[in-house]
Coordinates of C-alpha atoms in Angstrom, one line a residue:
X1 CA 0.0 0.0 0.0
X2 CA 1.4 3.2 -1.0
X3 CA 0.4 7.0 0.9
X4 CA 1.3 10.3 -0.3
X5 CA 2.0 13.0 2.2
X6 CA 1.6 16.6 2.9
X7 CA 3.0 19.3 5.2
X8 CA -0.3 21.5 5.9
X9 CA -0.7 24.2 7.8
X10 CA -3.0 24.7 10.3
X11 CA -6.2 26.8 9.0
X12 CA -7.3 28.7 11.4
X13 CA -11.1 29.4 12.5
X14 CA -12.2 33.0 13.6
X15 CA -15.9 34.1 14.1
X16 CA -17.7 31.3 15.4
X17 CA -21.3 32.0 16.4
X18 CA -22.2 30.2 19.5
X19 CA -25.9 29.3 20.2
X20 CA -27.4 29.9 22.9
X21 CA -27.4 27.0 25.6
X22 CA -30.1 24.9 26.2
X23 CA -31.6 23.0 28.9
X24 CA -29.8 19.3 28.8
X25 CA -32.2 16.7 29.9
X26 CA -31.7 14.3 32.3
X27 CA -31.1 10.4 31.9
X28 CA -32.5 7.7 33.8
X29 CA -29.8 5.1 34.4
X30 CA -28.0 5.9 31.5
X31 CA -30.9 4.5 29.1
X32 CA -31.2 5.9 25.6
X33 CA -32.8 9.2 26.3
X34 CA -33.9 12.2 23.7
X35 CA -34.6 16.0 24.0
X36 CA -37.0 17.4 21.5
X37 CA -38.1 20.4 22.3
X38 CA -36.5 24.1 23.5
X39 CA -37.6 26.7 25.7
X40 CA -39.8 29.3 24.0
X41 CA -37.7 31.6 22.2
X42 CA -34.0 29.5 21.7
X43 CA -33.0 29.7 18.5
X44 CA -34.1 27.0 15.9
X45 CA -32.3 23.9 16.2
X46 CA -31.0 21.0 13.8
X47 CA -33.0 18.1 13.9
X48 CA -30.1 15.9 12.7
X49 CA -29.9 13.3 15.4
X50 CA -27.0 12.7 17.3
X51 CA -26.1 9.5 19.3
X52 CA -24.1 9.3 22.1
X53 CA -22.8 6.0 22.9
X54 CA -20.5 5.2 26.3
X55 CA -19.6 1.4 26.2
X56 CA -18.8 -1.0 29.4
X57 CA -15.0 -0.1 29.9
X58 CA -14.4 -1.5 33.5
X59 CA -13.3 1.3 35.9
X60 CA -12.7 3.8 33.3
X61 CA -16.6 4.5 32.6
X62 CA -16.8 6.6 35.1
X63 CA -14.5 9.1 33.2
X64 CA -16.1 8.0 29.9
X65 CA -19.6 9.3 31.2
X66 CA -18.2 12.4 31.9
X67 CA -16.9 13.1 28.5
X68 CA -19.2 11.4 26.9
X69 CA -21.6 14.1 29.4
X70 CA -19.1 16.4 27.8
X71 CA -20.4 16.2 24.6
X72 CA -23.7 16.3 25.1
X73 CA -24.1 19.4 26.7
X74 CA -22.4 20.9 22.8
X75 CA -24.6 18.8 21.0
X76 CA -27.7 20.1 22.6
X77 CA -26.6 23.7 22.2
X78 CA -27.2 22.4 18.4
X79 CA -29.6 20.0 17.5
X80 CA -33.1 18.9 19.7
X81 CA -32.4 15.5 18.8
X82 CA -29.8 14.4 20.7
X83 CA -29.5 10.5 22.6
X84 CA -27.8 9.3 25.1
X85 CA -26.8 5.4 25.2
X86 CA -24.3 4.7 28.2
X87 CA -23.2 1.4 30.1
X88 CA -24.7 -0.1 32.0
X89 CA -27.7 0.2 29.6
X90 CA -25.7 0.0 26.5
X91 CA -26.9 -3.0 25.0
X92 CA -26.7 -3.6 21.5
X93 CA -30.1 -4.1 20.9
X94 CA -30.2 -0.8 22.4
X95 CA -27.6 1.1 20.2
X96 CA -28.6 -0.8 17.5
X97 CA -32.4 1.1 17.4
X98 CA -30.5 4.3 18.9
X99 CA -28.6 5.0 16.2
X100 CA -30.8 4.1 13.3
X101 CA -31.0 7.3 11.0
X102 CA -28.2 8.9 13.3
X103 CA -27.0 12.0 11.5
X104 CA -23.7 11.7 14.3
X105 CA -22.8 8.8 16.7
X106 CA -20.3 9.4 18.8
X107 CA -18.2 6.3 20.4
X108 CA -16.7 6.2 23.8
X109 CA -14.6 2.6 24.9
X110 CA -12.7 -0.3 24.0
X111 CA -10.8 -0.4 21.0
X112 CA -10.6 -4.0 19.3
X113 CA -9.1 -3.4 16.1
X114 CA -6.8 -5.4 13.5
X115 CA -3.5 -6.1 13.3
X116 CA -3.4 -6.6 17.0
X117 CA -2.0 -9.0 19.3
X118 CA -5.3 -11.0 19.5
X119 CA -6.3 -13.9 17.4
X120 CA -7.2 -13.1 13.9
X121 CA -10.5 -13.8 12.6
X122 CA -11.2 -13.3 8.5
X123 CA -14.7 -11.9 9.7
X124 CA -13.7 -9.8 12.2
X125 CA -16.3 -10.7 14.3
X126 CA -15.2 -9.1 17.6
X127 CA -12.7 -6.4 16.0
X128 CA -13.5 -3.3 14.3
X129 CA -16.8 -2.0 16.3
X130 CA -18.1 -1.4 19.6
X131 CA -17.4 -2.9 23.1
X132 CA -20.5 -3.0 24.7
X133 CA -23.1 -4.7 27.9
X134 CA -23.7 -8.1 27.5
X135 CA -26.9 -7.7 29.6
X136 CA -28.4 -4.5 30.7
X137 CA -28.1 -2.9 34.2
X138 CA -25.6 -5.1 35.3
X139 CA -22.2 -2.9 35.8
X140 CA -19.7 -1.6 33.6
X141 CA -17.7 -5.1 33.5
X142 CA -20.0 -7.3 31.2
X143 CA -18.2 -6.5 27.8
X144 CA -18.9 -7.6 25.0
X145 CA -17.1 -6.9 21.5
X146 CA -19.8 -6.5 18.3
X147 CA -17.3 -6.3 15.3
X148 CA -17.8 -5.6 11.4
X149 CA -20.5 -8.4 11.0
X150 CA -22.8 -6.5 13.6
X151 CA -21.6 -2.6 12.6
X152 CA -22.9 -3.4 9.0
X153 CA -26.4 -3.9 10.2
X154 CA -26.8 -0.8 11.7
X155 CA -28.8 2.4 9.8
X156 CA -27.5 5.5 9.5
X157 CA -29.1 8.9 8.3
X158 CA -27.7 9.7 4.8
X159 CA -23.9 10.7 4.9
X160 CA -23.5 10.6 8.6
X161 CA -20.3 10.9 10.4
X162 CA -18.7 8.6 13.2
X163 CA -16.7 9.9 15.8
X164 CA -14.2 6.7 17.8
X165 CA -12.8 9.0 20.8
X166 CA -10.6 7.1 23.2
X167 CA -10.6 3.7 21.6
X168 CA -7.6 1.5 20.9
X169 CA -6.3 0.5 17.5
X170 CA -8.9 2.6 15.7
X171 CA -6.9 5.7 14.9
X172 CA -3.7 4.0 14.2
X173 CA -2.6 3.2 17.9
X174 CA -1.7 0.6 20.2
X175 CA -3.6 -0.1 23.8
X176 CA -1.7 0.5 26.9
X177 CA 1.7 -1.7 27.6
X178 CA 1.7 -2.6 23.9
X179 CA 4.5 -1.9 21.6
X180 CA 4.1 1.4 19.2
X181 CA 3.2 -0.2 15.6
X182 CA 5.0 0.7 12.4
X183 CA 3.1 3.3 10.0
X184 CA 2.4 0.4 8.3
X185 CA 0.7 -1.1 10.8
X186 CA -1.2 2.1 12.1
X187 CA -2.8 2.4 8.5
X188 CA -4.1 -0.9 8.4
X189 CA -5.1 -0.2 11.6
X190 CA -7.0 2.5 10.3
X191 CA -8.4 1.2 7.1
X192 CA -9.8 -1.9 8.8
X193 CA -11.7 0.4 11.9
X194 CA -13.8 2.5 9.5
X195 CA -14.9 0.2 6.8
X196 CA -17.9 -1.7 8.6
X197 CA -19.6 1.6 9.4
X198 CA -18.8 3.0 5.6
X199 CA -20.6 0.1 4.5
X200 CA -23.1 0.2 6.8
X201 CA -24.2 4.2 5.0
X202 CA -21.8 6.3 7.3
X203 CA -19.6 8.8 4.9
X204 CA -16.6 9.5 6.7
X205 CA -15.3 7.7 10.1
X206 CA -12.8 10.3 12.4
X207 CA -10.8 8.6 15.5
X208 CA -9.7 10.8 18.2
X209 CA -7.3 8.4 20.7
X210 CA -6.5 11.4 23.1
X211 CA -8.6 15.1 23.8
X212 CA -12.0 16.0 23.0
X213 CA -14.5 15.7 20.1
X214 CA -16.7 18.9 21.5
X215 CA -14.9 20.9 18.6
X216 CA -15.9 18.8 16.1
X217 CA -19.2 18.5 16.9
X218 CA -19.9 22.1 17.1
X219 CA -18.0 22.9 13.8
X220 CA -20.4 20.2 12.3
X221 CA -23.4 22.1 13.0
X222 CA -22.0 25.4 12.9
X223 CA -19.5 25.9 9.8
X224 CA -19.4 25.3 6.1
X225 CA -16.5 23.4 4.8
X226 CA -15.4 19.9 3.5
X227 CA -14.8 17.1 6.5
X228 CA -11.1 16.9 5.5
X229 CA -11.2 20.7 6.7
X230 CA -13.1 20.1 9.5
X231 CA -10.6 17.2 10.7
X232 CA -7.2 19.2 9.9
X233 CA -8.8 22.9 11.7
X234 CA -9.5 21.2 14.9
X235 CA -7.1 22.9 17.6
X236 CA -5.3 19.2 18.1
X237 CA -4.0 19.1 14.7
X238 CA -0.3 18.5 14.0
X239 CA 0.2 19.2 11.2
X240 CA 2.4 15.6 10.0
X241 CA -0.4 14.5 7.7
X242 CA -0.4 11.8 5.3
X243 CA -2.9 10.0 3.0
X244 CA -3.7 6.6 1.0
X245 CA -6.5 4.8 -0.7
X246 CA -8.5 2.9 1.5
X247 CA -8.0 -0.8 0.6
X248 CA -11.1 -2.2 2.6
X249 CA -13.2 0.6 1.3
X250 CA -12.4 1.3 -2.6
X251 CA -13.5 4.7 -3.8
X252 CA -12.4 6.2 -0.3
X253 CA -9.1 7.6 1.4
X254 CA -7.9 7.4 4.9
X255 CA -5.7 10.6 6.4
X256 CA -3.3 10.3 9.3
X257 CA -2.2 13.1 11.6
X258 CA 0.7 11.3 13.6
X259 CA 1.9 13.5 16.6
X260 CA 5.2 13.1 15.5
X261 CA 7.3 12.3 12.0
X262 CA 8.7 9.3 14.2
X263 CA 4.6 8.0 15.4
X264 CA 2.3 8.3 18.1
X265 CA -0.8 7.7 15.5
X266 CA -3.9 9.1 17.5
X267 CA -6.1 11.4 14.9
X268 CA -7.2 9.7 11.6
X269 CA -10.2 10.1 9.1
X270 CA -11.3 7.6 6.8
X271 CA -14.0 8.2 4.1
X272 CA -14.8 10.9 2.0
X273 CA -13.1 13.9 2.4
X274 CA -15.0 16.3 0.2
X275 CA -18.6 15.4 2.1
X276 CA -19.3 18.9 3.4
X277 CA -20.9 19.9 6.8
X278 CA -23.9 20.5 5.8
X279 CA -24.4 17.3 4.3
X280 CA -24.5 15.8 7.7
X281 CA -26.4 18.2 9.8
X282 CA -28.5 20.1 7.3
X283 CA -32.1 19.2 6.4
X284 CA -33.0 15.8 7.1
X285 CA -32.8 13.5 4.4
X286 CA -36.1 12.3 3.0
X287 CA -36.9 9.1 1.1
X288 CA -38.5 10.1 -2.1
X289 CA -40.8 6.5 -2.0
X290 CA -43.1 7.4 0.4
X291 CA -47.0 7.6 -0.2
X292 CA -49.0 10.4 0.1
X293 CA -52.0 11.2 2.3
X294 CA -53.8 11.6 -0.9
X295 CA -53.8 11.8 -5.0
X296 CA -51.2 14.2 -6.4
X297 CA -50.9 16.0 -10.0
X298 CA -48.8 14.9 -11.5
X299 CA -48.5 11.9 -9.9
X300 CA -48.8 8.2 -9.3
X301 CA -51.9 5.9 -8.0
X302 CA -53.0 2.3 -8.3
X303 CA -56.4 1.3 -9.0
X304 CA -58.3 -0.1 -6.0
X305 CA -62.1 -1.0 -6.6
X306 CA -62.2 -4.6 -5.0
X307 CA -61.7 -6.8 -7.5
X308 CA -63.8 -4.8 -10.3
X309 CA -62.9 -2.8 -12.8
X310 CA -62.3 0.8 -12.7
X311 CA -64.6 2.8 -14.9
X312 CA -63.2 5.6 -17.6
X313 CA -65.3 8.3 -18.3
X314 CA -64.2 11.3 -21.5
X315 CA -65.7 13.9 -18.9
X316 CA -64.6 15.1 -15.6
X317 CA -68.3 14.8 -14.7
X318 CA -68.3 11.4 -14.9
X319 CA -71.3 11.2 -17.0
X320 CA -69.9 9.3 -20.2
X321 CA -68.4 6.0 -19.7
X322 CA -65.4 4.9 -22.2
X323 CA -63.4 1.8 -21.3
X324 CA -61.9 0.7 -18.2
X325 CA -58.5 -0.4 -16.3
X326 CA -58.4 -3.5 -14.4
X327 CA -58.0 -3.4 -10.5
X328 CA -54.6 -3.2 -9.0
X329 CA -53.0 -1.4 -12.6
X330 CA -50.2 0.9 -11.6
X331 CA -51.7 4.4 -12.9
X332 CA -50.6 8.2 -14.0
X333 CA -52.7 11.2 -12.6
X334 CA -52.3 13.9 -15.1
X335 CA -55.5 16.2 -13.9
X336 CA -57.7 16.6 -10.9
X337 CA -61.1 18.0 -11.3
X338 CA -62.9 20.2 -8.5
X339 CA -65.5 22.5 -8.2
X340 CA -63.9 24.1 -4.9
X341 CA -60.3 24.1 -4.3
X342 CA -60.3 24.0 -1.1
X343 CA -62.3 20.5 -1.6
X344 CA -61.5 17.1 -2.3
X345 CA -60.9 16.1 -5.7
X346 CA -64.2 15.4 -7.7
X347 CA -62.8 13.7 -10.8
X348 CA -59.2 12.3 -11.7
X349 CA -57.5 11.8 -14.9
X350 CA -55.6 8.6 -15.3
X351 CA -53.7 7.2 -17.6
X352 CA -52.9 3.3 -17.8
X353 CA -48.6 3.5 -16.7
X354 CA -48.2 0.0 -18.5
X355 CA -50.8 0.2 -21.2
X356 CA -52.7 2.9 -23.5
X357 CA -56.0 3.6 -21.7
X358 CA -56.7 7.2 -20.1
X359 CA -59.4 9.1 -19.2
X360 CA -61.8 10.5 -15.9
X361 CA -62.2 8.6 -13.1
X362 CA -64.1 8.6 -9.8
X363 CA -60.8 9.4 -6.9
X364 CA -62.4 7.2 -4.6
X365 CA -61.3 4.0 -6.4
X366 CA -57.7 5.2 -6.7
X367 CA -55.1 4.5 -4.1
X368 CA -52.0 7.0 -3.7
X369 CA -49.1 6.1 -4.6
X370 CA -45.1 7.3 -4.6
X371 CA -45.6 10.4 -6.8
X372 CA -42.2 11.7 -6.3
X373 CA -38.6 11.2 -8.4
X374 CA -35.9 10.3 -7.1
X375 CA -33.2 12.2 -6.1
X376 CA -29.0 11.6 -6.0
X377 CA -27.9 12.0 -2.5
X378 CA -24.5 11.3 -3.0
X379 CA -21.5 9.9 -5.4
X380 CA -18.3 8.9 -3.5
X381 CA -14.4 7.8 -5.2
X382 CA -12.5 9.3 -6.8
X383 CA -13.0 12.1 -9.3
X384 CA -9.2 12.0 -10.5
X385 CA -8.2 8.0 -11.8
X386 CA -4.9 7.3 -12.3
X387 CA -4.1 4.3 -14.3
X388 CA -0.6 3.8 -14.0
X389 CA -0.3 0.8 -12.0
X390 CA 1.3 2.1 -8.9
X391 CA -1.9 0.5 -6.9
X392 CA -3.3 3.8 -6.0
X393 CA -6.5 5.6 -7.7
X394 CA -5.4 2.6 -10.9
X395 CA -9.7 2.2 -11.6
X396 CA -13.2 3.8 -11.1
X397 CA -13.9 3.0 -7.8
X398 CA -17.4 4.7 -7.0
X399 CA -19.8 4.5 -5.1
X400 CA -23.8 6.8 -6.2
X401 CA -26.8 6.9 -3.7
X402 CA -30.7 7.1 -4.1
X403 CA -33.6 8.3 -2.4
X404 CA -35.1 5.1 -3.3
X405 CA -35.4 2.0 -5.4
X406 CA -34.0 2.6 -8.5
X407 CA -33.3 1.0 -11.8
X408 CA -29.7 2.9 -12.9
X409 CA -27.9 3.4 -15.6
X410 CA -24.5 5.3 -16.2
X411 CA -22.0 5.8 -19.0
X412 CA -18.6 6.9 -19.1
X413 CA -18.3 9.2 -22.4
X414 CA -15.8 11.3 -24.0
X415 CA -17.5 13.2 -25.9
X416 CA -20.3 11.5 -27.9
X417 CA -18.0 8.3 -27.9
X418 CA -18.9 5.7 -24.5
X419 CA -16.2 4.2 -22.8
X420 CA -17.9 2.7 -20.5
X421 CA -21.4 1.9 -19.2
X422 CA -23.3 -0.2 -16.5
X423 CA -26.6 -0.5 -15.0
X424 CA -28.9 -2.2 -12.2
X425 CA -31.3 -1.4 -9.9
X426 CA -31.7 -1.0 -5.9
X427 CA -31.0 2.2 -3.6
X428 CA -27.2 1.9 -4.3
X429 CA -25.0 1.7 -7.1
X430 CA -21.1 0.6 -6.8
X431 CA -19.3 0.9 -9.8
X432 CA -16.0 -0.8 -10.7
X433 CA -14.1 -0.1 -14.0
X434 CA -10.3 -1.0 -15.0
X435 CA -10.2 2.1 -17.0
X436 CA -9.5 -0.2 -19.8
X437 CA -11.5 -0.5 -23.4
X438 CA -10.8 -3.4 -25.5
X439 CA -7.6 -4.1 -23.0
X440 CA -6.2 -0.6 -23.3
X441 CA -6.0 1.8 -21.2
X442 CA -8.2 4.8 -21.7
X443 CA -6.0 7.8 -22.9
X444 CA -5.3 10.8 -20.2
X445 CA -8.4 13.5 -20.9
X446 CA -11.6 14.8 -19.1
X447 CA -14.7 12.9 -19.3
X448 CA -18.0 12.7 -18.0
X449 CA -20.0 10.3 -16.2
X450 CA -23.6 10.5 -16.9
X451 CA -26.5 9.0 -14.6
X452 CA -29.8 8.0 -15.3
X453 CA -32.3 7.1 -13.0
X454 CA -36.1 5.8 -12.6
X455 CA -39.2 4.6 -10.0
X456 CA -41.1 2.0 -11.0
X457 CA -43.8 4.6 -10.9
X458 CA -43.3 7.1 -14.0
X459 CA -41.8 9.8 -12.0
X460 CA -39.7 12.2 -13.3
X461 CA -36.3 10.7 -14.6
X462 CA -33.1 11.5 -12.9
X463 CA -30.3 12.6 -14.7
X464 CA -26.8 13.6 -13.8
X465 CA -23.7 14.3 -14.7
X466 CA -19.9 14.1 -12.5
X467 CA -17.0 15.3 -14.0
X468 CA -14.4 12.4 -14.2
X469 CA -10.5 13.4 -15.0
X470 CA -7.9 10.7 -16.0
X471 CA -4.3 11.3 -15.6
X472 CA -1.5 8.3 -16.2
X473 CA 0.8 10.2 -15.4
X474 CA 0.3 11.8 -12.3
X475 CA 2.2 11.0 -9.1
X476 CA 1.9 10.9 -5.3
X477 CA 3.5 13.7 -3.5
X478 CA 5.4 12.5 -0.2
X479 CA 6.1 15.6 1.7
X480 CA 6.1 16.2 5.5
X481 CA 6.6 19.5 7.9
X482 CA 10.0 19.6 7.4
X483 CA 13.0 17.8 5.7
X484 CA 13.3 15.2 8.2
X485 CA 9.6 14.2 8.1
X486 CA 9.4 13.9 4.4
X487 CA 12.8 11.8 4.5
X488 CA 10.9 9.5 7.2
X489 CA 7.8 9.2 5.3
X490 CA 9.3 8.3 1.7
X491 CA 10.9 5.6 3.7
X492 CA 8.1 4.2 5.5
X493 CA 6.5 4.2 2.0
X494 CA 9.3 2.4 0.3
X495 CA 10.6 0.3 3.0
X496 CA 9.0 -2.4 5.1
X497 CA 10.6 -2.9 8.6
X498 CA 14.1 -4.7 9.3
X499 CA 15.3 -3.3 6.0
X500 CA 19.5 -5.0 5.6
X501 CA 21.1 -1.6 4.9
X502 CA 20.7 2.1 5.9
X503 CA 22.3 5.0 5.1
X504 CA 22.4 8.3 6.6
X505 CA 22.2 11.7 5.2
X506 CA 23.0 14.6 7.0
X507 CA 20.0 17.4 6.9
X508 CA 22.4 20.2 7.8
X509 CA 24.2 20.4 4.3
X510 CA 22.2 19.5 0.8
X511 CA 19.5 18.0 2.6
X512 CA 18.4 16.4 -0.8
X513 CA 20.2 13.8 0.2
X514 CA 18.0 13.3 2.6
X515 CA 15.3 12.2 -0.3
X516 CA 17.9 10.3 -1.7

């Protein structure tokens, strides 16, 4: 696996509003607990929901509590839908319904990641997730571990963001009396933690071993910028970044923010770093499927007379019959008649969505139906491919998301000519393309990639359009805050440990060398 590195430089934040505090409610026990409502006159709130999850962790809960306590009392200043999940009630049958359509979950307690000095299982079934009560209301000592196979099953809102504070392995780090890793180690480590929550719908995973996540949670509700900026202008930022592709999670990248050019790997992000604030905390996500209370125009319906036929009149008063659609036919509503607009429809026009027939029909016998298109909520991977086989950004790796059921199609064109094309159907596409036509690779250029989208119900048509660039030729730039660093981090990404032979530059004179 190769990373490219970058010195950066701390951006820094000036202006912040701050909300107005409001009231945090109380828990009971430490059960899963919401507050949905403000005083008269606070200031509107989000109602992106954030979970707060503090797992069994022995005799350090105590301290957990308070920081997970911590936390909430900057959510709430934010968003009136804000739950708290904490040991000894934190069950996974209770985080489980806690965090479905979670905007934010934040994480306090054990770490069980891989590599690590446990035994390896291929299914990670007790590494990569949360440590959490076997059984409810019995102390903070009954842990258990719910790896990858369990994380995938849980439902988050539309481009939600975890936050891992204080775990083990999942930024890059060891546990306590455990040897440092190498970088390569720490990455792995890193790659492996965030990729059952990015498949289970979460967008970008950030693991902070030491400090606070209070920062990040307010800048989430309260700034606009990209969650790579968000990550690096948080006040613990070092400023020894480095990057790579995420092997577990193609389309994705994973950034590192070691406190040092020699380790101490306790800040990562893994996901995508161009999903912007207010894709997580802004209005709620709505699936465009949905039925409505009652017929819509334009819009869908389904004929529902009992088992008879529906009647077509060529009037909207229903005086003059002419044909009919057999019960149960999916249906178009292209007119609704009404004497008083304030009343309910007195006549619908309908026309047959698999057939020819149309014409007036009585509403009553029409049932509604999903009258809505559907929407793009998000298209992941890499916008740049670079299909020079050095193992990073080499295909299309990409990943689109609906409001709904879909059936999808995309090409890859330049110009009129297509390059490549795919289709299928479901809520989520994942695309996979070797950038190759015929066997050979696609020549450097811009080119588009052009999605197409329909219900099964004859709503309007999706259709759009992501600029894709390829570019054989372009490298990885290894750099680091100063000579040194970008001398260490070309050889961690060239070398692997116990390397025969070193040499040794001096950085004083033609630091070069150094490179060299």
């Amino acid at each position: 696996m190769q990373h490219a590195a970058r010195a950066l430089i701390v951006a820094l934040i000036a202006g912040l509003l701050a909300a107005a505090p409001v009231a945090a409610g109380t828990t009971a026990g430490g059960a899963a607990t919401s507050v949905s409502s403000t005083a008269a006159g606070d200031p509107v709130l989000s109602t992106a929901k954030v979970v707060i999850i503090v797992g069994a962790t022995h005799s350090s809960t105590p301290h957990y509590r308070d920081i997970a306590d911590s936390a909430y009392a900057e959510a709430i200043k934010w968003s009136s839908n804000v739950v708290k999940v904490y040991s000894p009630y934190a069950t996974w049958a209770a985080v489980q319904s806690a965090v479905a359509g979670a905007s934010v979950v934040l994480y306090l307690g054990h770490g069980n990641g891989w590599p690590s000095p446990y035994t390896y299982d291929p299914n990670y079934s007790t590494k990569d997730g949360f440590g959490l009560n076997a059984s409810a209301g019995n102390g903070d000592y009954n842990n258990v571990y719910y790896g990858e196979p369990y994380i995938r099953q849980l439902a988050f809102a539309p481009n939600a963001v975890v936050l891992l504070n204080h775990l083990c392995y999942a930024s890059g780090n060891s546990e306590s009396g455990y040897p440092a890793p190498t970088t390569t180690v720490a990455m792995q480590r890193v790659d492996n933690y965030g990729a059952a929550f990015l498949r289970a719908g979460a967008r970008a995973v950030i693991a902070e071993g030491h400090g606070s996540v209070n920062g990040i949670i307010r800048d989430l509700f309260s700034t606009h910028q990209t969650i790579a900026d968000l990550w690096r202008n948080q006040s613990g930022y070092h400023g020894n970044e480095f990057s790579f592709q995420s092997s577990r999670s193609p389309g994705y990248t994973a950034f590192m923010d070691p406190d040092s050019t020699s380790g101490g790997y306790y800040r990562s992000l893994v996901g995508n770093p161009d999903l912007r604030t207010e894709d997580v905390t802004g209005v709620s996500y709505i699936p465009t499927d949905t039925t409505p209370d009652a017929l819509v125009s334009p819009g869908a319906a389904s004929v529902a007379t009992g088992g008879s036929s529906l009647t077509l009149y060529d009037d909207p008063g229903l005086t003059s019959p002419d044909g009919s659609i057999a019960d149960g036919s999916p249906v178009r509503v292209e007119n609704l008649a009404t004497g008083d607009p304030q009343a309910a429809p007195t006549a619908a026009y309908v026309r047959e969505l698999n057939g020819w027939r149309s014409g007036w029909a009585a509403p009553a016998s029409l049932a509604p139906q999903d009258s809505a298109g559907p929407q793009l909520w998000g298209v992941d991977g890499n916008r740049t491919i670079t299909p020079n086989g050095d193992g990073n950004a080499d295909t299309l790796a990409m990943t689109m998301r609906f409001s709904e059921d879909v059936s999808w199609s995309v090409q890859v064109r330049d110009g009129w000519s297509v390059a490549y094309q795919a289709q299928g159907t479901g809520s989520q596409a994942d695309l996979a393309w070797d950038m190759k036509v015929g066997g050979v690779t696609i020549a450097d250029g811009s080119y588009t990639l052009d999605i197409h989208a329909e219900d099964e119900w004859g709503n309007s048509d999706l259709d759009s359009r992501v600029l894709l660039t390829v570019d054989t030729a372009a490298v990885n730039r290894i750099a680091g805050g100063d000579r040194y660093a970008t001398a260490a981090y070309i050889s961690a990404s060239t070398f692997a440990p116990g390397a025969p032979v070193v040499y040794v530059a001096t950085g004083l004179n033609f630091p070069d060398a150094l490179a060299g």
